[in-house]
């Protein structure tokens, strides 16, 4: 048989093209980064100027250097960190409890198709209900303290977690289960060796959603009952008309929530990357 | 020789809210130990249902199945099963994938582990033991699935169209490989396929099933002169075409008899 002759390479050099491609990519990355920073600087700068020149009502909107000074003062006198600590602890507790309860509930209804059918309409109703409306009930039942705040987070996260994870369980290709059933796997083994690991990507993505929801829950909970925490600072700032305090708290919440989200994203890429 | 598989009068009905459908009607078939039997038939003839029943995954509505003389009451370690696709677990390395059977059976001893890894080596895949399935080609993955099936040392293998998802060249290579491997390890095999040439090239006997409900239509014995050859060699033999035609004719007749008058 005759094999085709290699065509003359001419001037085409793959290594060179790859270099050029990389160069172009890095350049674009740099532009994206520069534009991002520029956007932030312009926004903060305009805000600062607008505040100082009284284009906007400083009492309502404050401006960056004022916010920074407040944060700095509060950091120095140590009155800021307890608030951050309390809120972060509540968020993490609620997030972990909410995710775990959702996972356990999803497992239960996967285990018993009968239970799944029984609970279906209740889950739908609970999912549609604005859970924040349960706040007053939590205060009455659990007192105005950390328990009510965690209950608020749970009420927001558990149902959606259950539904998402249960759906992931159901969507696992039955042939994967067939593989282990041939080897005589019990239902527990099918669950632990197939259903659960196959659903990890879905479980991780609910973690990401739950970080956001846990923050909603904790702030709403603190609005309702707290004596400390970032949500409390916002309400307190609002009551004493100190909007610099309100915006400062928002800054911290944005920063801490982003860090938590990044931690979950890092866990995700570690687990899911291999697939 | 003793029968590895005895299917006696097996019928199966699928029932759901829309009604009941007879999938298999009084199937009667035997597979001798060491034999390679192919089941062919058009889609809807209940091939996979029949395999699932023999493997103990589904209980038949009627009839009995014996494996090596024992009535089937559920999955047994004597059966290995290969599916249409590899269904390797993407979250496990190749090494962990081939050990899943032993793990589930609670038999993960160093000796059995060694045996599984040796099988992997036989397939020329030991370099990939630490890789994940997504890093392997379709043919390699199906070879890993074969190792996973053989690792628990089953006596009989059920092959449920294991080549249907592969490209033609890979399919031919894998046919040869599975044929040789099963011969070497002296396994009995029951191959389900819709590919007539594949059925003839690989087996000692071809059983043709008719659809709606699935029934045994005809059995064709393949002579040793073909059955002893590697599938790719068998396909080239002069004696191959007549058998192909015979099975094809059976399909045509079957189709005709189903036509309303």
Coordinates of C-alpha atoms in Angstrom, one line a residue:
Chain A
X1 CA 0.0 0.0 0.0
X2 CA 1.2 3.5 -0.7
X3 CA 1.2 5.9 2.1
X4 CA 0.6 9.5 1.4
X5 CA 3.7 11.6 1.4
X6 CA 4.2 14.2 4.1
X7 CA 3.3 17.5 2.7
X8 CA 6.1 20.1 2.7
X9 CA 6.0 21.9 6.0
X10 CA 7.0 25.2 4.5
X11 CA 6.9 28.0 7.0
X12 CA 4.3 26.5 9.3
X13 CA 5.8 25.9 12.7
X14 CA 3.5 24.5 15.3
X15 CA 5.7 25.5 18.2
X16 CA 5.9 29.0 17.0
X17 CA 2.1 29.2 16.4
X18 CA 1.6 27.9 20.0
X19 CA 3.8 30.6 21.3
X20 CA 2.0 33.3 19.4
X21 CA -1.4 31.9 20.6
X22 CA -0.2 32.0 24.2
X23 CA 1.1 35.5 23.8
X24 CA -2.2 36.7 22.5
X25 CA -4.0 34.9 25.3
X26 CA -1.9 36.4 28.0
X27 CA -2.3 39.8 26.5
X28 CA -6.1 39.5 26.6
X29 CA -6.0 38.3 30.2
X30 CA -3.9 41.3 31.1
X31 CA -6.4 43.7 29.4
X32 CA -9.3 42.0 31.3
X33 CA -7.4 42.5 34.6
X34 CA -6.5 46.2 33.8
X35 CA -10.1 47.0 32.8
X36 CA -11.4 45.4 36.0
X37 CA -9.2 47.4 38.2
X38 CA -9.9 50.5 36.2
X39 CA -13.6 50.0 36.6
X40 CA -13.2 49.7 40.4
X41 CA -10.9 52.7 40.7
X42 CA -13.2 54.9 38.5
X43 CA -16.3 53.8 40.5
X44 CA -14.6 54.5 43.9
X45 CA -13.0 57.7 42.6
X46 CA -16.3 59.1 41.3
X47 CA -18.0 58.1 44.5
X48 CA -15.3 59.8 46.6
X49 CA -15.4 63.0 44.5
X50 CA -19.2 63.0 44.4
X51 CA -19.3 62.7 48.1
X52 CA -16.7 65.3 48.9
X53 CA -18.1 67.8 46.4
X54 CA -21.6 67.1 47.8
X55 CA -23.0 66.0 44.5
X56 CA -24.7 63.2 46.5
X57 CA -26.2 63.3 49.9
X58 CA -23.2 62.2 52.1
X59 CA -25.6 61.4 54.9
X60 CA -27.2 58.7 52.9
X61 CA -24.5 57.5 50.6
X62 CA -21.3 58.3 52.5
X63 CA -18.0 57.9 50.5
X64 CA -15.1 55.4 50.4
X65 CA -12.5 57.2 52.6
X66 CA -15.2 57.8 55.2
X67 CA -16.1 54.1 55.1
X68 CA -12.4 53.1 55.3
X69 CA -11.8 55.4 58.3
X70 CA -14.8 53.9 60.1
X71 CA -13.6 50.4 59.4
X72 CA -10.1 51.3 60.5
X73 CA -11.3 52.9 63.8
X74 CA -13.5 50.0 64.6
X75 CA -10.7 47.5 63.8
X76 CA -8.3 49.4 66.0
X77 CA -10.7 49.7 69.0
X78 CA -11.5 46.0 68.5
X79 CA -15.3 46.5 68.3
X80 CA -15.5 45.2 64.7
X81 CA -14.1 41.7 65.0
X82 CA -16.7 40.2 67.5
X83 CA -19.4 41.2 65.0
X84 CA -17.6 39.5 62.1
X85 CA -16.9 36.4 64.3
X86 CA -20.5 36.0 65.4
X87 CA -21.9 36.3 61.9
X88 CA -19.4 34.0 60.3
X89 CA -19.9 31.4 63.0
X90 CA -23.7 31.6 62.6
X91 CA -23.3 31.4 58.8
X92 CA -21.0 28.4 58.9
X93 CA -23.1 26.6 61.5
X94 CA -26.3 27.2 59.5
X95 CA -24.6 26.3 56.2
X96 CA -23.2 23.0 57.5
X97 CA -26.4 22.0 59.3
X98 CA -28.6 23.0 56.3
X99 CA -26.5 21.1 53.8
X100 CA -26.3 18.0 56.0
X101 CA -30.0 18.0 56.8
X102 CA -30.8 18.4 53.1
X103 CA -28.5 15.5 52.3
X104 CA -30.0 13.3 54.9
X105 CA -33.6 14.1 53.9
X106 CA -32.7 13.5 50.2
X107 CA -31.2 10.1 51.2
X108 CA -34.3 9.2 53.2
X109 CA -36.7 9.9 50.4
X110 CA -34.5 8.2 47.8
X111 CA -34.5 5.2 50.1
X112 CA -38.2 5.0 50.3
X113 CA -40.1 5.8 47.1
X114 CA -43.2 5.6 49.1
X115 CA -42.0 8.4 51.4
X116 CA -41.0 10.4 48.3
X117 CA -44.5 10.2 46.9
X118 CA -46.1 11.1 50.2
X119 CA -43.8 14.1 50.8
X120 CA -43.8 15.4 47.3
X121 CA -46.7 18.0 47.6
X122 CA -45.4 19.2 51.0
X123 CA -41.9 19.8 49.6
X124 CA -43.4 21.8 46.7
X125 CA -45.5 24.0 49.1
X126 CA -42.5 24.5 51.4
X127 CA -40.3 25.3 48.5
X128 CA -42.6 28.0 47.2
X129 CA -43.2 29.5 50.6
X130 CA -41.1 32.6 51.4
X131 CA -39.4 31.0 54.4
X132 CA -38.4 34.4 55.9
X133 CA -42.1 34.8 56.8
X134 CA -41.5 32.1 59.4
X135 CA -39.2 34.4 61.3
X136 CA -41.7 35.6 64.0
X137 CA -42.6 31.9 64.7
X138 CA -38.9 31.1 65.2
X139 CA -38.5 34.0 67.7
X140 CA -41.5 32.8 69.6
X141 CA -40.5 29.2 69.6
X142 CA -36.7 29.5 70.0
X143 CA -36.2 32.8 71.7
X144 CA -34.5 35.9 70.2
X145 CA -31.0 34.4 70.0
X146 CA -28.6 32.4 67.9
X147 CA -31.1 29.5 67.6
X148 CA -33.6 31.6 65.8
X149 CA -30.9 32.8 63.4
X150 CA -29.8 29.3 62.6
X151 CA -33.4 28.2 62.2
X152 CA -33.8 31.0 59.7
X153 CA -30.8 29.8 57.7
X154 CA -32.1 26.2 57.8
X155 CA -35.6 27.2 56.7
X156 CA -34.1 28.8 53.6
X157 CA -31.5 26.1 52.7
X158 CA -32.9 22.7 53.7
X159 CA -35.8 22.3 51.2
X160 CA -33.9 23.5 48.2
X161 CA -30.9 21.3 49.1
X162 CA -33.2 18.3 49.6
X163 CA -34.9 18.8 46.2
X164 CA -31.6 19.4 44.3
X165 CA -29.8 16.4 45.8
X166 CA -32.8 14.1 45.5
X167 CA -33.1 15.0 41.8
X168 CA -29.4 14.3 41.4
X169 CA -29.8 10.9 43.0
X170 CA -32.7 10.0 40.7
X171 CA -30.9 11.1 37.6
X172 CA -27.9 8.7 38.1
X173 CA -27.9 6.3 35.1
X174 CA -29.5 3.1 36.3
X175 CA -26.9 1.1 34.4
X176 CA -24.2 2.3 36.9
X177 CA -26.3 0.7 39.6
X178 CA -26.7 -2.4 37.4
X179 CA -23.0 -2.7 37.4
X180 CA -22.8 -3.2 41.2
X181 CA -26.1 -5.1 41.4
X182 CA -24.6 -7.8 39.2
X183 CA -21.9 -8.2 41.9
X184 CA -24.7 -8.7 44.4
X185 CA -24.6 -5.2 45.9
X186 CA -27.2 -4.4 48.6
X187 CA -29.2 -1.1 48.5
X188 CA -26.8 0.4 51.0
X189 CA -23.8 -0.5 48.9
X190 CA -25.5 0.8 45.7
X191 CA -26.1 4.1 47.5
X192 CA -22.6 4.4 49.0
X193 CA -20.6 3.2 46.0
X194 CA -22.7 4.6 43.1
X195 CA -25.5 7.0 43.9
X196 CA -23.7 9.2 46.3
X197 CA -20.3 9.6 44.5
X198 CA -22.1 10.0 41.2
X199 CA -24.1 12.9 42.7
X200 CA -21.0 14.7 44.1
X201 CA -20.9 17.4 41.4
X202 CA -24.6 18.2 42.1
X203 CA -24.0 18.2 45.9
X204 CA -21.0 20.6 45.5
X205 CA -23.1 22.9 43.4
X206 CA -25.7 23.0 46.1
X207 CA -22.9 23.9 48.5
X208 CA -22.2 27.0 46.3
X209 CA -25.9 28.0 46.3
X210 CA -26.1 27.4 50.0
X211 CA -23.3 29.8 50.8
X212 CA -25.3 32.5 49.2
X213 CA -28.6 31.4 50.9
X214 CA -26.9 31.0 54.3
X215 CA -25.8 34.7 54.1
X216 CA -29.4 35.7 53.3
X217 CA -30.6 33.7 56.2
X218 CA -28.1 35.0 58.7
X219 CA -28.6 38.7 57.8
X220 CA -32.4 38.3 57.9
X221 CA -32.1 36.4 61.2
X222 CA -29.9 39.2 62.6
X223 CA -32.3 41.9 61.4
X224 CA -35.0 40.2 63.4
X225 CA -33.3 39.2 66.7
X226 CA -29.6 39.9 67.0
X227 CA -27.7 42.0 69.5
X228 CA -24.4 41.5 67.6
X229 CA -23.2 40.6 64.2
X230 CA -23.0 42.3 60.8
X231 CA -26.8 42.2 60.2
X232 CA -27.2 43.8 63.6
X233 CA -24.7 46.5 62.6
X234 CA -26.7 47.3 59.5
X235 CA -30.0 47.6 61.5
X236 CA -28.3 49.6 64.2
X237 CA -26.7 51.9 61.7
X238 CA -30.1 52.3 60.1
X239 CA -31.7 53.1 63.4
X240 CA -29.2 55.8 64.4
X241 CA -29.0 57.1 60.8
X242 CA -25.3 56.1 60.5
X243 CA -25.3 55.0 56.9
X244 CA -21.5 54.9 56.8
X245 CA -21.8 52.0 59.2
X246 CA -24.5 50.3 57.0
X247 CA -22.3 50.5 53.9
X248 CA -19.2 49.4 55.9
X249 CA -21.0 46.3 57.0
X250 CA -22.1 45.6 53.5
X251 CA -18.4 45.8 52.4
X252 CA -17.4 43.3 55.0
X253 CA -20.2 41.0 54.2
X254 CA -19.3 41.1 50.5
X255 CA -15.6 40.3 51.3
X256 CA -16.3 37.4 53.8
X257 CA -19.0 35.9 51.6
X258 CA -16.7 36.0 48.6
X259 CA -14.0 34.2 50.6
X260 CA -16.4 31.5 51.7
X261 CA -17.6 31.0 48.1
X262 CA -14.0 30.7 46.9
X263 CA -13.3 28.1 49.5
X264 CA -16.2 26.0 48.2
X265 CA -15.2 26.6 44.6
X266 CA -11.6 25.4 45.5
X267 CA -13.1 22.2 47.1
X268 CA -15.2 21.7 44.0
X269 CA -12.3 21.9 41.6
X270 CA -10.3 19.5 43.7
X271 CA -13.1 16.9 43.7
X272 CA -14.6 17.4 40.2
X273 CA -11.4 18.1 38.3
X274 CA -10.5 14.4 38.2
X275 CA -13.5 13.4 36.2
Chain B
X1 CA -21.4 -32.0 29.6
X2 CA -23.5 -30.3 32.3
X3 CA -25.6 -27.3 31.2
X4 CA -24.3 -24.0 32.4
X5 CA -27.7 -22.3 31.7
X6 CA -31.1 -24.0 31.6
X7 CA -34.0 -21.7 30.7
X8 CA -37.2 -23.6 31.0
X9 CA -40.5 -22.1 29.8
X10 CA -39.7 -18.6 30.8
X11 CA -42.3 -15.9 30.1
X12 CA -42.1 -12.4 31.3
X13 CA -44.7 -9.7 31.4
X14 CA -44.0 -6.0 32.0
X15 CA -46.8 -4.3 33.9
X16 CA -47.3 -0.6 34.3
X17 CA -50.2 1.9 34.4
X18 CA -50.8 1.6 30.7
X19 CA -51.3 -2.1 30.8
X20 CA -49.4 -5.4 30.6
X21 CA -47.0 -6.3 27.8
X22 CA -45.8 -9.8 27.2
X23 CA -42.0 -9.4 26.6
X24 CA -41.0 -13.0 26.5
X25 CA -43.1 -16.0 25.6
X26 CA -42.1 -19.5 26.8
X27 CA -38.4 -19.3 26.2
X28 CA -36.6 -22.6 26.2
X29 CA -32.9 -22.7 25.8
X30 CA -29.7 -24.3 27.2
X31 CA -26.1 -23.3 27.1
X32 CA -23.5 -26.0 27.8
X33 CA -20.5 -25.2 30.0
X34 CA -17.7 -23.9 27.8
X35 CA -20.0 -23.0 25.0
X36 CA -20.2 -19.6 23.3
X37 CA -23.8 -18.9 22.4
X38 CA -25.0 -15.8 20.5
X39 CA -28.6 -14.5 20.8
X40 CA -29.6 -12.4 17.9
X41 CA -32.9 -10.8 17.0
X42 CA -34.5 -7.5 16.0
X43 CA -35.1 -4.9 18.6
X44 CA -38.0 -5.6 20.9
X45 CA -37.4 -9.3 21.0
X46 CA -36.5 -9.1 24.7
X47 CA -32.8 -10.0 24.5
X48 CA -31.8 -7.8 27.4
X49 CA -34.8 -8.9 29.5
X50 CA -33.8 -12.5 28.9
X51 CA -30.2 -11.8 30.0
X52 CA -31.4 -9.9 33.1
X53 CA -33.6 -12.8 34.0
X54 CA -30.9 -15.4 33.7
X55 CA -28.5 -13.1 35.7
X56 CA -31.1 -12.9 38.5
X57 CA -31.7 -9.2 38.2
X58 CA -35.4 -9.7 37.2
X59 CA -37.7 -12.4 38.4
X60 CA -39.6 -14.0 35.4
X61 CA -43.4 -14.0 35.5
X62 CA -43.3 -17.7 34.8
X63 CA -40.8 -20.5 34.3
X64 CA -37.5 -21.5 35.9
X65 CA -33.9 -20.7 35.3
X66 CA -31.0 -22.8 36.5
X67 CA -27.3 -21.8 36.5
X68 CA -25.0 -24.8 36.8
X69 CA -27.9 -26.8 38.2
X70 CA -28.9 -24.2 40.8
X71 CA -32.2 -22.4 40.6
X72 CA -31.6 -18.6 40.1
X73 CA -32.8 -16.5 43.0
X74 CA -30.8 -13.3 42.6
X75 CA -27.4 -12.2 41.3
X76 CA -24.7 -14.8 41.9
X77 CA -20.9 -14.4 41.8
X78 CA -20.7 -17.0 39.1
X79 CA -22.1 -14.6 36.6
X80 CA -20.2 -11.7 35.0
X81 CA -22.1 -9.1 32.9
X82 CA -20.8 -6.7 30.3
X83 CA -23.1 -3.9 29.3
X84 CA -23.6 -2.0 26.1
X85 CA -21.3 0.7 27.3
X86 CA -18.4 0.4 29.8
X87 CA -20.2 2.3 32.6
X88 CA -16.8 2.8 34.3
X89 CA -17.2 5.0 37.3
X90 CA -15.7 8.4 36.3
X91 CA -14.8 9.2 39.9
X92 CA -12.6 6.1 40.3
X93 CA -9.3 5.4 38.8
X94 CA -9.0 2.4 36.5
X95 CA -7.4 0.4 39.3
X96 CA -10.4 1.2 41.6
X97 CA -12.8 0.5 38.8
X98 CA -11.6 -3.0 38.2
X99 CA -11.7 -3.8 42.0
X100 CA -15.3 -2.6 42.5
X101 CA -16.7 -6.2 42.1
X102 CA -14.4 -7.6 44.7
X103 CA -15.1 -4.7 46.9
X104 CA -18.9 -5.2 46.8
X105 CA -18.5 -8.9 47.4
X106 CA -16.2 -8.2 50.4
X107 CA -13.4 -10.3 48.8
X108 CA -10.8 -7.7 48.3
X109 CA -7.9 -10.0 49.4
X110 CA -4.3 -9.3 48.2
X111 CA -4.4 -12.4 46.0
X112 CA -7.6 -11.4 44.2
X113 CA -6.3 -7.9 43.9
X114 CA -3.1 -9.1 42.3
X115 CA -5.2 -11.3 39.9
X116 CA -7.2 -8.3 38.8
X117 CA -4.1 -6.2 38.2
X118 CA -2.6 -9.1 36.2
X119 CA -5.7 -9.2 34.0
X120 CA -5.3 -5.5 33.4
X121 CA -1.7 -6.2 32.4
X122 CA -2.9 -8.9 30.0
X123 CA -5.1 -6.3 28.3
X124 CA -2.0 -4.0 28.0
X125 CA -3.5 -1.4 30.2
X126 CA -1.4 -1.6 33.4
X127 CA 0.3 1.7 32.5
X128 CA -3.2 3.3 32.9
X129 CA -4.0 1.9 36.4
X130 CA -3.8 5.3 38.0
X131 CA -5.7 7.1 35.2
X132 CA -9.3 8.1 35.2
X133 CA -11.8 6.7 32.6
X134 CA -12.1 10.0 30.9
X135 CA -8.5 9.8 29.9
X136 CA -9.0 6.5 28.0
X137 CA -10.4 5.8 24.5
X138 CA -13.7 3.9 24.0
X139 CA -11.9 0.6 23.2
X140 CA -9.6 0.9 26.2
X141 CA -12.5 1.6 28.5
X142 CA -14.4 -1.5 27.2
X143 CA -11.3 -3.5 27.9
X144 CA -11.2 -2.2 31.4
X145 CA -14.9 -3.2 31.7
X146 CA -13.9 -6.7 30.6
X147 CA -11.2 -6.8 33.4
X148 CA -13.8 -5.5 35.9
X149 CA -16.1 -8.4 34.9
X150 CA -13.4 -11.1 34.9
X151 CA -11.8 -9.9 38.2
X152 CA -14.4 -11.7 40.3
X153 CA -13.7 -14.9 38.4
X154 CA -17.2 -15.6 37.1
X155 CA -17.8 -19.0 35.4
X156 CA -20.2 -17.5 32.8
X157 CA -20.2 -14.2 31.0
X158 CA -23.2 -12.4 29.7
X159 CA -22.3 -9.9 27.0
X160 CA -25.1 -7.5 26.3
X161 CA -24.1 -5.9 23.0
X162 CA -20.7 -4.9 24.4
X163 CA -19.4 -3.7 21.0
X164 CA -22.3 -1.7 19.8
X165 CA -21.0 1.6 21.0
X166 CA -17.6 1.2 19.4
X167 CA -16.3 2.2 16.0
X168 CA -15.9 -0.7 13.6
X169 CA -12.1 -1.2 13.8
X170 CA -12.1 -1.1 17.6
X171 CA -15.1 -3.5 17.6
X172 CA -13.2 -6.1 15.5
X173 CA -10.1 -5.8 17.7
X174 CA -12.2 -6.2 20.9
X175 CA -14.1 -9.1 19.4
X176 CA -10.8 -11.0 19.0
X177 CA -9.6 -10.0 22.4
X178 CA -12.7 -11.1 24.2
X179 CA -12.9 -14.3 22.2
X180 CA -9.3 -15.2 23.1
X181 CA -9.6 -14.1 26.7
X182 CA -12.7 -16.2 27.2
X183 CA -11.2 -19.2 25.6
X184 CA -8.0 -18.9 27.6
X185 CA -9.9 -18.6 30.9
X186 CA -12.4 -21.3 29.8
X187 CA -15.5 -19.3 30.3
X188 CA -19.0 -20.0 29.1
X189 CA -20.5 -17.0 27.3
X190 CA -23.9 -15.8 26.2
X191 CA -23.6 -12.9 23.7
X192 CA -26.5 -10.7 22.9
X193 CA -26.1 -8.8 19.6
X194 CA -28.0 -7.4 16.7
X195 CA -25.0 -7.9 14.4
X196 CA -25.4 -11.2 12.5
X197 CA -21.8 -11.4 11.3
X198 CA -20.6 -10.8 14.8
X199 CA -22.8 -13.6 16.2
X200 CA -21.6 -16.1 13.7
X201 CA -17.9 -15.1 14.0
X202 CA -17.8 -15.4 17.7
X203 CA -20.0 -18.3 18.7
X204 CA -20.6 -22.0 18.6
X205 CA -24.3 -21.6 18.2
X206 CA -26.6 -18.8 17.2
X207 CA -30.1 -18.5 18.6
X208 CA -32.4 -16.3 16.7
X209 CA -35.2 -14.7 18.7
X210 CA -38.5 -13.5 17.2
X211 CA -40.1 -10.3 18.6
X212 CA -43.4 -9.5 20.2
X213 CA -43.3 -11.5 22.4
X214 CA -39.7 -12.7 22.4
X215 CA -39.6 -16.4 21.4
X216 CA -36.9 -18.7 20.1
X217 CA -37.3 -18.7 16.3
X218 CA -34.4 -20.9 15.2
X219 CA -31.1 -22.2 16.3
X220 CA -28.1 -22.4 14.0
X221 CA -25.0 -24.5 15.0
X222 CA -21.8 -23.0 13.8
X223 CA -19.2 -25.8 12.8
X224 CA -16.0 -26.0 14.7
X225 CA -14.1 -25.0 11.5
X226 CA -15.5 -21.5 12.0
X227 CA -16.0 -21.4 15.8
X228 CA -12.4 -22.4 16.5
X229 CA -11.1 -19.4 14.5
X230 CA -10.5 -15.9 15.7
X231 CA -13.6 -13.8 14.8
X232 CA -11.7 -11.7 12.2
X233 CA -10.4 -14.9 10.6
X234 CA -13.8 -16.6 10.7
X235 CA -15.3 -13.7 8.9
X236 CA -12.9 -14.3 5.9
X237 CA -13.6 -18.1 5.7
X238 CA -15.5 -19.4 2.6
X239 CA -17.9 -21.2 5.0
X240 CA -18.9 -18.0 6.7
X241 CA -21.2 -16.5 4.0
X242 CA -23.7 -19.4 3.9
X243 CA -24.3 -19.1 7.6
X244 CA -24.7 -15.4 7.3
X245 CA -27.3 -16.0 4.6
X246 CA -29.1 -18.6 6.6
X247 CA -29.5 -16.3 9.6
X248 CA -30.4 -13.4 7.3
X249 CA -33.1 -15.6 5.6
X250 CA -34.5 -16.4 9.0
X251 CA -34.8 -12.6 9.7
X252 CA -36.5 -12.1 6.4
X253 CA -39.0 -14.9 7.0
X254 CA -39.7 -13.7 10.5
X255 CA -40.5 -10.3 9.1
X256 CA -42.8 -11.7 6.5
X257 CA -44.7 -13.9 8.9
X258 CA -45.4 -10.8 11.0
X259 CA -46.9 -8.9 8.0
X260 CA -50.7 -8.7 8.3
X261 CA -52.4 -10.5 5.3

